[in-house]
C-alpha cells in the first residue's frame, strides 16, 4: 500500500522524503510539451533552406540538429527520472548534458548568423583602420600619396 503525507516542505512516499524541485519540474514539463513543436519547426526550416547551403554547411547543420534532437530526448528523460525519483546520477547526467552539450550546440545555432557578422565586421574595421593610418601618415609626411595610390604601390 502506497501512502502519501504532505507536509510544509516534503512529500513522504513509502516513508521516504521526496525532494523534487518544483521549478525544475515545471521547466521540464513545458520543455517536453514544446520540444515536438520546436522539432517540427527546425525540420521545416532545414528543409526550406537546405538547398541554399554549401556542402560543408549542410553537413555541419544536419550533424548539429541531429545531435540536438538525441541529446534533448536523453536530457529530458534524465531530468524527469532524476527529479521525480531523487536520483543523483540521473540529475547529474541531466545537468552535464545541459551544460556541456545542449547549451553549446544551441548557442552555436543561435549565434551563428551574428558570428559571421562579427567576424566580417572586424575584418572590415581592421582593413579600413590600416588604410586610414596609411593615408593620414602620408598626409602628415607631406608625400602627397593618396589612398588609391597606396593600393597600386605594391604592384
Backbone as JSON Lines, residues from 0, in Angstrom:
{"i":0,"aa":"X","n":[0.84,-1.18,0.0],"ca":[0.0,0.0,0.0],"c":[0.88,1.24,0.0]}
{"i":1,"aa":"X","n":[0.63,2.15,-0.94],"ca":[1.39,3.39,-1.02],"c":[0.71,4.44,-0.16]}
{"i":2,"aa":"X","n":[1.49,5.12,0.61],"ca":[0.93,6.17,1.47],"c":[1.6,7.49,1.15]}
{"i":3,"aa":"X","n":[0.82,8.54,1.11],"ca":[1.33,9.89,0.88],"c":[1.0,10.74,2.09]}
{"i":4,"aa":"X","n":[1.92,11.57,2.46],"ca":[1.66,12.53,3.53],"c":[2.35,13.82,3.11]}
{"i":5,"aa":"X","n":[1.58,14.89,3.01],"ca":[2.12,16.17,2.57],"c":[2.38,17.03,3.8]}
{"i":6,"aa":"X","n":[3.59,17.52,3.9],"ca":[3.94,18.47,4.96],"c":[4.33,19.78,4.3]}
{"i":7,"aa":"X","n":[4.82,20.71,5.09],"ca":[5.19,22.02,4.55],"c":[6.31,21.92,3.52]}
{"i":8,"aa":"X","n":[7.27,21.05,3.74],"ca":[8.45,21.02,2.91],"c":[8.57,19.78,2.05]}
{"i":9,"aa":"X","n":[8.17,18.65,2.56],"ca":[8.44,17.38,1.89],"c":[7.16,16.62,1.59]}
{"i":10,"aa":"X","n":[7.27,15.73,0.63],"ca":[6.23,14.73,0.39],"c":[6.84,13.4,0.82]}
{"i":11,"aa":"X","n":[6.15,12.7,1.69],"ca":[6.64,11.4,2.13],"c":[6.0,10.34,1.25]}
{"i":12,"aa":"X","n":[6.8,9.48,0.68],"ca":[6.32,8.4,-0.17],"c":[6.96,7.11,0.33]}
{"i":13,"aa":"X","n":[6.16,6.22,0.85],"ca":[6.64,4.98,1.44],"c":[7.67,5.24,2.53]}
{"i":14,"aa":"X","n":[7.43,6.26,3.32],"ca":[8.33,6.57,4.41],"c":[9.62,7.23,3.99]}
{"i":15,"aa":"X","n":[9.72,7.7,2.75],"ca":[10.94,8.29,2.21],"c":[10.65,9.71,1.78]}
{"i":16,"aa":"X","n":[11.57,10.62,2.05],"ca":[11.41,12.01,1.62],"c":[11.58,12.1,0.1]}
{"i":17,"aa":"X","n":[10.68,12.79,-0.55],"ca":[10.81,13.08,-1.97],"c":[11.1,14.57,-2.08]}
{"i":18,"aa":"X","n":[12.27,14.9,-2.58],"ca":[12.72,16.29,-2.59],"c":[12.74,16.87,-4.0]}
{"i":19,"aa":"X","n":[11.81,16.5,-4.84],"ca":[11.84,17.0,-6.2],"c":[11.68,18.52,-6.22]}
{"i":20,"aa":"X","n":[12.34,19.11,-7.18],"ca":[12.38,20.55,-7.31],"c":[11.24,21.0,-8.22]}
{"i":21,"aa":"X","n":[10.31,21.77,-7.69],"ca":[9.13,22.18,-8.47],"c":[9.48,23.07,-9.66]}
{"i":22,"aa":"X","n":[10.33,24.1,-9.51],"ca":[10.66,24.91,-10.7],"c":[11.34,24.09,-11.8]}
{"i":23,"aa":"X","n":[12.22,23.18,-11.42],"ca":[12.85,22.32,-12.43],"c":[11.81,21.43,-13.09]}
{"i":24,"aa":"X","n":[10.89,20.88,-12.31],"ca":[9.87,20.01,-12.87],"c":[8.95,20.78,-13.81]}
{"i":25,"aa":"X","n":[8.63,22.01,-13.46],"ca":[7.8,22.84,-14.36],"c":[8.55,23.12,-15.66]}
{"i":26,"aa":"X","n":[9.83,23.44,-15.56],"ca":[10.62,23.7,-16.76],"c":[10.71,22.45,-17.64]}
{"i":27,"aa":"X","n":[10.92,21.31,-17.02],"ca":[10.96,20.06,-17.78],"c":[9.62,19.75,-18.42]}
{"i":28,"aa":"X","n":[8.54,19.97,-17.7],"ca":[7.2,19.71,-18.21],"c":[6.94,20.54,-19.47]}
{"i":29,"aa":"X","n":[7.2,21.85,-19.39],"ca":[6.96,22.7,-20.56],"c":[7.94,22.39,-21.68]}
{"i":30,"aa":"X","n":[9.14,22.01,-21.33],"ca":[10.1,21.63,-22.35],"c":[9.64,20.39,-23.1]}
{"i":31,"aa":"X","n":[9.08,19.41,-22.39],"ca":[8.55,18.21,-23.04],"c":[7.38,18.56,-23.94]}
{"i":32,"aa":"X","n":[6.55,19.49,-23.53],"ca":[5.4,19.89,-24.34],"c":[5.85,20.62,-25.61]}
{"i":33,"aa":"X","n":[6.81,21.53,-25.47],"ca":[7.21,22.35,-26.61],"c":[8.31,21.74,-27.46]}
{"i":34,"aa":"X","n":[8.98,20.7,-27.0],"ca":[10.05,20.07,-27.78],"c":[9.55,19.52,-29.12]}
{"i":35,"aa":"X","n":[8.4,18.85,-29.19],"ca":[7.94,18.4,-30.51],"c":[7.62,19.56,-31.46]}
{"i":36,"aa":"X","n":[7.07,20.63,-30.93],"ca":[6.78,21.8,-31.77],"c":[8.09,22.39,-32.28]}
{"i":37,"aa":"X","n":[9.06,22.52,-31.4],"ca":[10.37,23.04,-31.77],"c":[11.0,22.14,-32.83]}
{"i":38,"aa":"X","n":[10.88,20.82,-32.67],"ca":[11.45,19.88,-33.62],"c":[10.82,20.04,-35.0]}
{"i":39,"aa":"X","n":[9.51,20.17,-35.05],"ca":[8.82,20.34,-36.33],"c":[9.28,21.62,-37.02]}
{"i":40,"aa":"X","n":[9.36,22.72,-36.29],"ca":[9.78,23.98,-36.89],"c":[11.23,23.93,-37.37]}
{"i":41,"aa":"X","n":[12.1,23.3,-36.61],"ca":[13.5,23.19,-37.01],"c":[13.62,22.35,-38.29]}
{"i":42,"aa":"X","n":[12.91,21.24,-38.35],"ca":[12.96,20.38,-39.54],"c":[12.38,21.11,-40.75]}
{"i":43,"aa":"X","n":[11.26,21.8,-40.59],"ca":[10.69,22.56,-41.71],"c":[11.64,23.66,-42.18]}
{"i":44,"aa":"X","n":[12.27,24.34,-41.26],"ca":[13.23,25.38,-41.62],"c":[14.42,24.78,-42.36]}
{"i":45,"aa":"X","n":[14.89,23.64,-41.89],"ca":[16.02,22.98,-42.55],"c":[15.65,22.53,-43.96]}
{"i":46,"aa":"X","n":[14.47,21.96,-44.13],"ca":[14.02,21.53,-45.46],"c":[13.9,22.73,-46.4]}
{"i":47,"aa":"X","n":[13.38,23.81,-45.9],"ca":[13.18,25.01,-46.72],"c":[14.51,25.62,-47.18]}
{"i":48,"aa":"X","n":[15.51,25.63,-46.32],"ca":[16.75,26.33,-46.63],"c":[17.91,25.42,-47.01]}
{"i":49,"aa":"X","n":[17.7,24.13,-47.03],"ca":[18.79,23.18,-47.25],"c":[19.49,23.39,-48.58]}
{"i":50,"aa":"X","n":[18.75,23.67,-49.62],"ca":[19.35,23.8,-50.95],"c":[20.24,25.04,-51.08]}
{"i":51,"aa":"X","n":[20.04,26.03,-50.23],"ca":[20.84,27.25,-50.33],"c":[22.17,27.17,-49.58]}
{"i":52,"aa":"X","n":[22.41,26.09,-48.85],"ca":[23.65,25.94,-48.08],"c":[24.73,25.29,-48.94]}
{"i":53,"aa":"X","n":[25.99,25.6,-48.64],"ca":[27.08,24.89,-49.31],"c":[27.26,23.53,-48.66]}
{"i":54,"aa":"X","n":[28.08,22.68,-49.27],"ca":[28.18,21.28,-48.82],"c":[28.69,21.15,-47.39]}
{"i":55,"aa":"X","n":[29.69,21.93,-47.03],"ca":[30.23,21.85,-45.67],"c":[29.19,22.28,-44.65]}
{"i":56,"aa":"X","n":[28.49,23.38,-44.94],"ca":[27.48,23.87,-44.01],"c":[26.32,22.88,-43.9]}
{"i":57,"aa":"X","n":[25.95,22.21,-45.0],"ca":[24.9,21.19,-44.95],"c":[25.28,20.09,-43.96]}
{"i":58,"aa":"X","n":[26.51,19.62,-44.07],"ca":[26.97,18.56,-43.17],"c":[26.97,19.03,-41.72]}
{"i":59,"aa":"X","n":[27.49,20.22,-41.48],"ca":[27.59,20.74,-40.11],"c":[26.21,20.95,-39.51]}
{"i":60,"aa":"X","n":[25.3,21.58,-40.22],"ca":[23.99,21.91,-39.66],"c":[23.16,20.64,-39.42]}
{"i":61,"aa":"X","n":[23.24,19.68,-40.32],"ca":[22.5,18.42,-40.13],"c":[23.07,17.66,-38.93]}
{"i":62,"aa":"X","n":[24.38,17.65,-38.79],"ca":[25.0,16.98,-37.65],"c":[24.6,17.63,-36.34]}
{"i":63,"aa":"X","n":[24.64,18.95,-36.3],"ca":[24.28,19.67,-35.07],"c":[22.81,19.43,-34.71]}
{"i":64,"aa":"X","n":[21.92,19.52,-35.69],"ca":[20.5,19.35,-35.41],"c":[20.18,17.92,-34.99]}
{"i":65,"aa":"X","n":[20.77,16.94,-35.65],"ca":[20.54,15.54,-35.25],"c":[21.06,15.3,-33.83]}
{"i":66,"aa":"X","n":[22.21,15.85,-33.52],"ca":[22.75,15.72,-32.16],"c":[21.85,16.4,-31.15]}
{"i":67,"aa":"X","n":[21.33,17.57,-31.5],"ca":[20.42,18.29,-30.6],"c":[19.18,17.46,-30.28]}
{"i":68,"aa":"X","n":[18.61,16.81,-31.29],"ca":[17.4,16.01,-31.06],"c":[17.67,14.85,-30.1]}
{"i":69,"aa":"X","n":[18.76,14.13,-30.33],"ca":[19.09,12.99,-29.48],"c":[19.42,13.44,-28.06]}
{"i":70,"aa":"X","n":[20.24,14.47,-27.95],"ca":[20.63,14.97,-26.63],"c":[19.42,15.51,-25.89]}
{"i":71,"aa":"X","n":[18.52,16.19,-26.58],"ca":[17.34,16.76,-25.93],"c":[16.44,15.66,-25.36]}
{"i":72,"aa":"X","n":[16.23,14.6,-26.13],"ca":[15.39,13.49,-25.63],"c":[16.03,12.82,-24.42]}
{"i":73,"aa":"X","n":[17.31,12.54,-24.5],"ca":[18.0,11.92,-23.37],"c":[18.04,12.85,-22.16]}
{"i":74,"aa":"X","n":[18.27,14.12,-22.4],"ca":[18.34,15.11,-21.33],"c":[17.01,15.22,-20.59]}
{"i":75,"aa":"X","n":[15.91,15.28,-21.33],"ca":[14.6,15.37,-20.69],"c":[14.26,14.11,-19.91]}
{"i":76,"aa":"X","n":[14.61,12.96,-20.44],"ca":[14.38,11.71,-19.71],"c":[15.16,11.7,-18.4]}
{"i":77,"aa":"X","n":[16.44,12.04,-18.47],"ca":[17.26,12.05,-17.26],"c":[16.77,13.09,-16.26]}
{"i":78,"aa":"X","n":[16.31,14.23,-16.76],"ca":[15.78,15.26,-15.86],"c":[14.54,14.79,-15.12]}
{"i":79,"aa":"X","n":[13.62,14.16,-15.85],"ca":[12.41,13.63,-15.21],"c":[12.75,12.56,-14.19]}
{"i":80,"aa":"X","n":[13.55,11.59,-14.6],"ca":[13.91,10.5,-13.7],"c":[14.64,11.01,-12.46]}
{"i":81,"aa":"X","n":[15.6,11.87,-12.67],"ca":[16.38,12.37,-11.55],"c":[15.59,13.23,-10.61]}
{"i":82,"aa":"X","n":[14.72,14.07,-11.15],"ca":[13.97,14.99,-10.3],"c":[12.83,14.28,-9.57]}
{"i":83,"aa":"X","n":[12.07,13.48,-10.25],"ca":[10.91,12.85,-9.62],"c":[11.27,11.69,-8.71]}
{"i":84,"aa":"X","n":[12.37,11.02,-8.99],"ca":[12.75,9.86,-8.17],"c":[13.95,10.15,-7.27]}
{"i":85,"aa":"X","n":[14.37,11.4,-7.21],"ca":[15.5,11.8,-6.36],"c":[16.74,10.95,-6.61]}
{"i":86,"aa":"X","n":[17.11,10.83,-7.86],"ca":[18.29,10.04,-8.22],"c":[19.41,10.99,-8.66]}
{"i":87,"aa":"X","n":[20.47,10.96,-7.93],"ca":[21.59,11.86,-8.2],"c":[22.27,11.57,-9.53]}
{"i":88,"aa":"X","n":[22.54,10.32,-9.91],"ca":[23.21,10.09,-11.2],"c":[22.41,10.64,-12.39]}
{"i":89,"aa":"X","n":[21.09,10.46,-12.37],"ca":[20.27,10.97,-13.47],"c":[20.25,12.49,-13.48]}
{"i":90,"aa":"X","n":[20.14,13.1,-12.3],"ca":[20.17,14.57,-12.25],"c":[21.53,15.1,-12.69]}
{"i":91,"aa":"X","n":[22.6,14.43,-12.29],"ca":[23.94,14.85,-12.72],"c":[24.09,14.7,-14.24]}
{"i":92,"aa":"X","n":[23.56,13.6,-14.79],"ca":[23.59,13.42,-16.24],"c":[22.79,14.49,-16.96]}
{"i":93,"aa":"X","n":[21.62,14.8,-16.43],"ca":[20.79,15.87,-17.0],"c":[21.55,17.2,-16.99]}
{"i":94,"aa":"X","n":[22.16,17.51,-15.85],"ca":[22.86,18.78,-15.7],"c":[24.07,18.84,-16.64]}
{"i":95,"aa":"X","n":[24.83,17.74,-16.73],"ca":[26.02,17.74,-17.6],"c":[25.64,17.79,-19.08]}
{"i":96,"aa":"X","n":[24.59,17.08,-19.47],"ca":[24.14,17.17,-20.86],"c":[23.69,18.59,-21.2]}
{"i":97,"aa":"X","n":[23.0,19.22,-20.25],"ca":[22.55,20.58,-20.48],"c":[23.72,21.53,-20.61]}
{"i":98,"aa":"X","n":[24.66,21.44,-19.69],"ca":[25.76,22.4,-19.64],"c":[26.79,22.17,-20.73]}
{"i":99,"aa":"X","n":[27.18,20.92,-20.95],"ca":[28.3,20.65,-21.85],"c":[27.92,20.31,-23.28]}
{"i":100,"aa":"X","n":[26.69,19.9,-23.54],"ca":[26.29,19.58,-24.91],"c":[25.18,20.49,-25.43]}
{"i":101,"aa":"X","n":[24.07,20.52,-24.72],"ca":[22.9,21.26,-25.21],"c":[23.17,22.76,-25.29]}
{"i":102,"aa":"X","n":[23.72,23.32,-24.24],"ca":[23.97,24.76,-24.2],"c":[24.92,25.21,-25.31]}
{"i":103,"aa":"X","n":[26.08,24.57,-25.51],"ca":[26.94,25.0,-26.61],"c":[26.33,24.77,-27.99]}
{"i":104,"aa":"X","n":[25.65,23.63,-28.19],"ca":[25.06,23.36,-29.51],"c":[23.96,24.37,-29.84]}
{"i":105,"aa":"X","n":[23.12,24.67,-28.87],"ca":[22.08,25.66,-29.13],"c":[22.68,27.05,-29.24]}
{"i":106,"aa":"X","n":[23.75,27.29,-28.52],"ca":[24.43,28.57,-28.64],"c":[25.0,28.78,-30.03]}
{"i":107,"aa":"X","n":[25.58,27.72,-30.6],"ca":[26.1,27.8,-31.97],"c":[24.97,28.08,-32.94]}
{"i":108,"aa":"X","n":[23.86,27.39,-32.77],"ca":[22.72,27.59,-33.66],"c":[22.15,29.0,-33.54]}
{"i":109,"aa":"X","n":[22.16,29.54,-32.33],"ca":[21.57,30.86,-32.11],"c":[22.48,31.99,-32.55]}
{"i":110,"aa":"X","n":[23.79,31.86,-32.3],"ca":[24.68,32.99,-32.6],"c":[25.39,32.86,-33.93]}
{"i":111,"aa":"X","n":[25.2,31.76,-34.65],"ca":[25.91,31.56,-35.91],"c":[25.71,32.71,-36.89]}
{"i":112,"aa":"X","n":[24.49,33.2,-37.11],"ca":[24.35,34.32,-38.05],"c":[25.09,35.57,-37.6]}
{"i":113,"aa":"X","n":[25.02,35.88,-36.34],"ca":[25.68,37.1,-35.86],"c":[27.19,36.89,-35.76]}
{"i":114,"aa":"X","n":[27.63,35.65,-35.64],"ca":[29.06,35.37,-35.57],"c":[29.75,35.77,-36.87]}
{"i":115,"aa":"X","n":[29.12,35.45,-37.99],"ca":[29.7,35.85,-39.28],"c":[29.72,37.36,-39.43]}
{"i":116,"aa":"X","n":[28.7,38.02,-38.92],"ca":[28.66,39.49,-38.97],"c":[29.79,40.06,-38.13]}
{"i":117,"aa":"X","n":[30.01,39.51,-36.96],"ca":[31.09,39.99,-36.09],"c":[32.45,39.78,-36.73]}
{"i":118,"aa":"X","n":[32.68,38.62,-37.32],"ca":[33.98,38.33,-37.94],"c":[34.21,39.22,-39.15]}
{"i":119,"aa":"X","n":[33.23,39.32,-40.03],"ca":[33.41,40.15,-41.22],"c":[33.5,41.63,-40.85]}
{"i":120,"aa":"X","n":[32.76,42.05,-39.83],"ca":[32.86,43.44,-39.37],"c":[34.22,43.75,-38.8]}
{"i":121,"aa":"X","n":[34.79,42.81,-38.05],"ca":[36.13,43.0,-37.5],"c":[37.16,43.11,-38.63]}
{"i":122,"aa":"X","n":[37.06,42.23,-39.63],"ca":[37.99,42.28,-40.76],"c":[37.87,43.6,-41.52]}
{"i":123,"aa":"X","n":[36.64,44.05,-41.74],"ca":[36.44,45.32,-42.44],"c":[36.99,46.48,-41.62]}
{"i":124,"aa":"X","n":[36.76,46.46,-40.32],"ca":[37.27,47.52,-39.45],"c":[38.79,47.54,-39.45]}
{"i":125,"aa":"X","n":[39.41,46.38,-39.38],"ca":[40.87,46.3,-39.38],"c":[41.44,46.81,-40.7]}
{"i":126,"aa":"X","n":[40.84,46.4,-41.82],"ca":[41.31,46.85,-43.13],"c":[41.16,48.36,-43.27]}
{"i":127,"aa":"X","n":[40.0,48.88,-42.89],"ca":[39.76,50.32,-43.0],"c":[40.7,51.11,-42.1]}
{"i":128,"aa":"X","n":[40.93,50.63,-40.89],"ca":[41.84,51.32,-39.98],"c":[43.26,51.34,-40.54]}
{"i":129,"aa":"X","n":[43.69,50.25,-41.14],"ca":[45.02,50.2,-41.75],"c":[45.13,51.18,-42.9]}
{"i":130,"aa":"X","n":[44.11,51.22,-43.75],"ca":[44.12,52.14,-44.88],"c":[44.1,53.6,-44.43]}
{"i":131,"aa":"X","n":[43.29,53.88,-43.43],"ca":[43.24,55.26,-42.92],"c":[44.55,55.66,-42.26]}
{"i":132,"aa":"X","n":[45.2,54.74,-41.58],"ca":[46.5,55.02,-40.96],"c":[47.53,55.36,-42.03]}
{"i":133,"aa":"X","n":[47.57,54.58,-43.09],"ca":[48.49,54.86,-44.19],"c":[48.19,56.22,-44.8]}
{"i":134,"aa":"X","n":[46.94,56.5,-45.04],"ca":[46.53,57.75,-45.67],"c":[46.93,58.95,-44.82]}
{"i":135,"aa":"X","n":[46.61,58.93,-43.53],"ca":[46.91,60.08,-42.68],"c":[48.4,60.19,-42.39]}
{"i":136,"aa":"X","n":[49.13,59.08,-42.36],"ca":[50.58,59.16,-42.19],"c":[51.21,59.83,-43.41]}
{"i":137,"aa":"X","n":[50.71,59.48,-44.6],"ca":[51.24,60.09,-45.81],"c":[50.9,61.58,-45.89]}
{"i":138,"aa":"X","n":[49.72,61.96,-45.42],"ca":[49.36,63.38,-45.4],"c":[50.28,64.13,-44.44]}
{"i":139,"aa":"X","n":[50.53,63.56,-43.27],"ca":[51.38,64.2,-42.26],"c":[52.81,64.35,-42.77]}
{"i":140,"aa":"X","n":[53.3,63.34,-43.49],"ca":[54.66,63.41,-44.03],"c":[54.73,64.29,-45.27]}
{"i":141,"aa":"X","n":[53.59,64.62,-45.82],"ca":[53.55,65.5,-46.98],"c":[53.98,64.84,-48.27]}
{"i":142,"aa":"X","n":[53.83,63.54,-48.39],"ca":[54.24,62.86,-49.62],"c":[53.24,63.06,-50.74]}
{"i":143,"aa":"X","n":[52.03,63.46,-50.39],"ca":[51.01,63.68,-51.41],"c":[50.44,62.4,-51.97]}
{"i":144,"aa":"X","n":[50.75,61.28,-51.38],"ca":[50.23,60.0,-51.84],"c":[48.8,59.86,-51.37]}
{"i":145,"aa":"X","n":[47.94,59.51,-52.3],"ca":[46.53,59.34,-51.95],"c":[46.25,57.87,-51.64]}
{"i":146,"aa":"X","n":[45.09,57.62,-51.09],"ca":[44.71,56.28,-50.68],"c":[44.73,55.31,-51.86]}
{"i":147,"aa":"X","n":[44.24,55.72,-53.01],"ca":[44.22,54.86,-54.19],"c":[45.64,54.57,-54.66]}
{"i":148,"aa":"X","n":[46.56,55.52,-54.49],"ca":[47.95,55.31,-54.89],"c":[48.64,54.26,-54.02]}
{"i":149,"aa":"X","n":[48.27,54.2,-52.75],"ca":[48.9,53.22,-51.85],"c":[48.47,51.81,-52.2]}
{"i":150,"aa":"X","n":[47.28,51.65,-52.74],"ca":[46.82,50.32,-53.12],"c":[47.57,49.81,-54.34]}
{"i":151,"aa":"X","n":[47.93,50.7,-55.28],"ca":[48.63,50.31,-56.5],"c":[50.14,50.27,-56.31]}
{"i":152,"aa":"X","n":[50.63,50.74,-55.18],"ca":[52.06,50.82,-54.93],"c":[52.71,49.44,-54.86]}
{"i":153,"aa":"X","n":[51.96,48.43,-54.41],"ca":[52.51,47.09,-54.26],"c":[52.7,46.39,-55.6]}
{"i":154,"aa":"X","n":[52.07,46.84,-56.67],"ca":[52.14,46.19,-58.0],"c":[53.49,46.31,-58.62]}
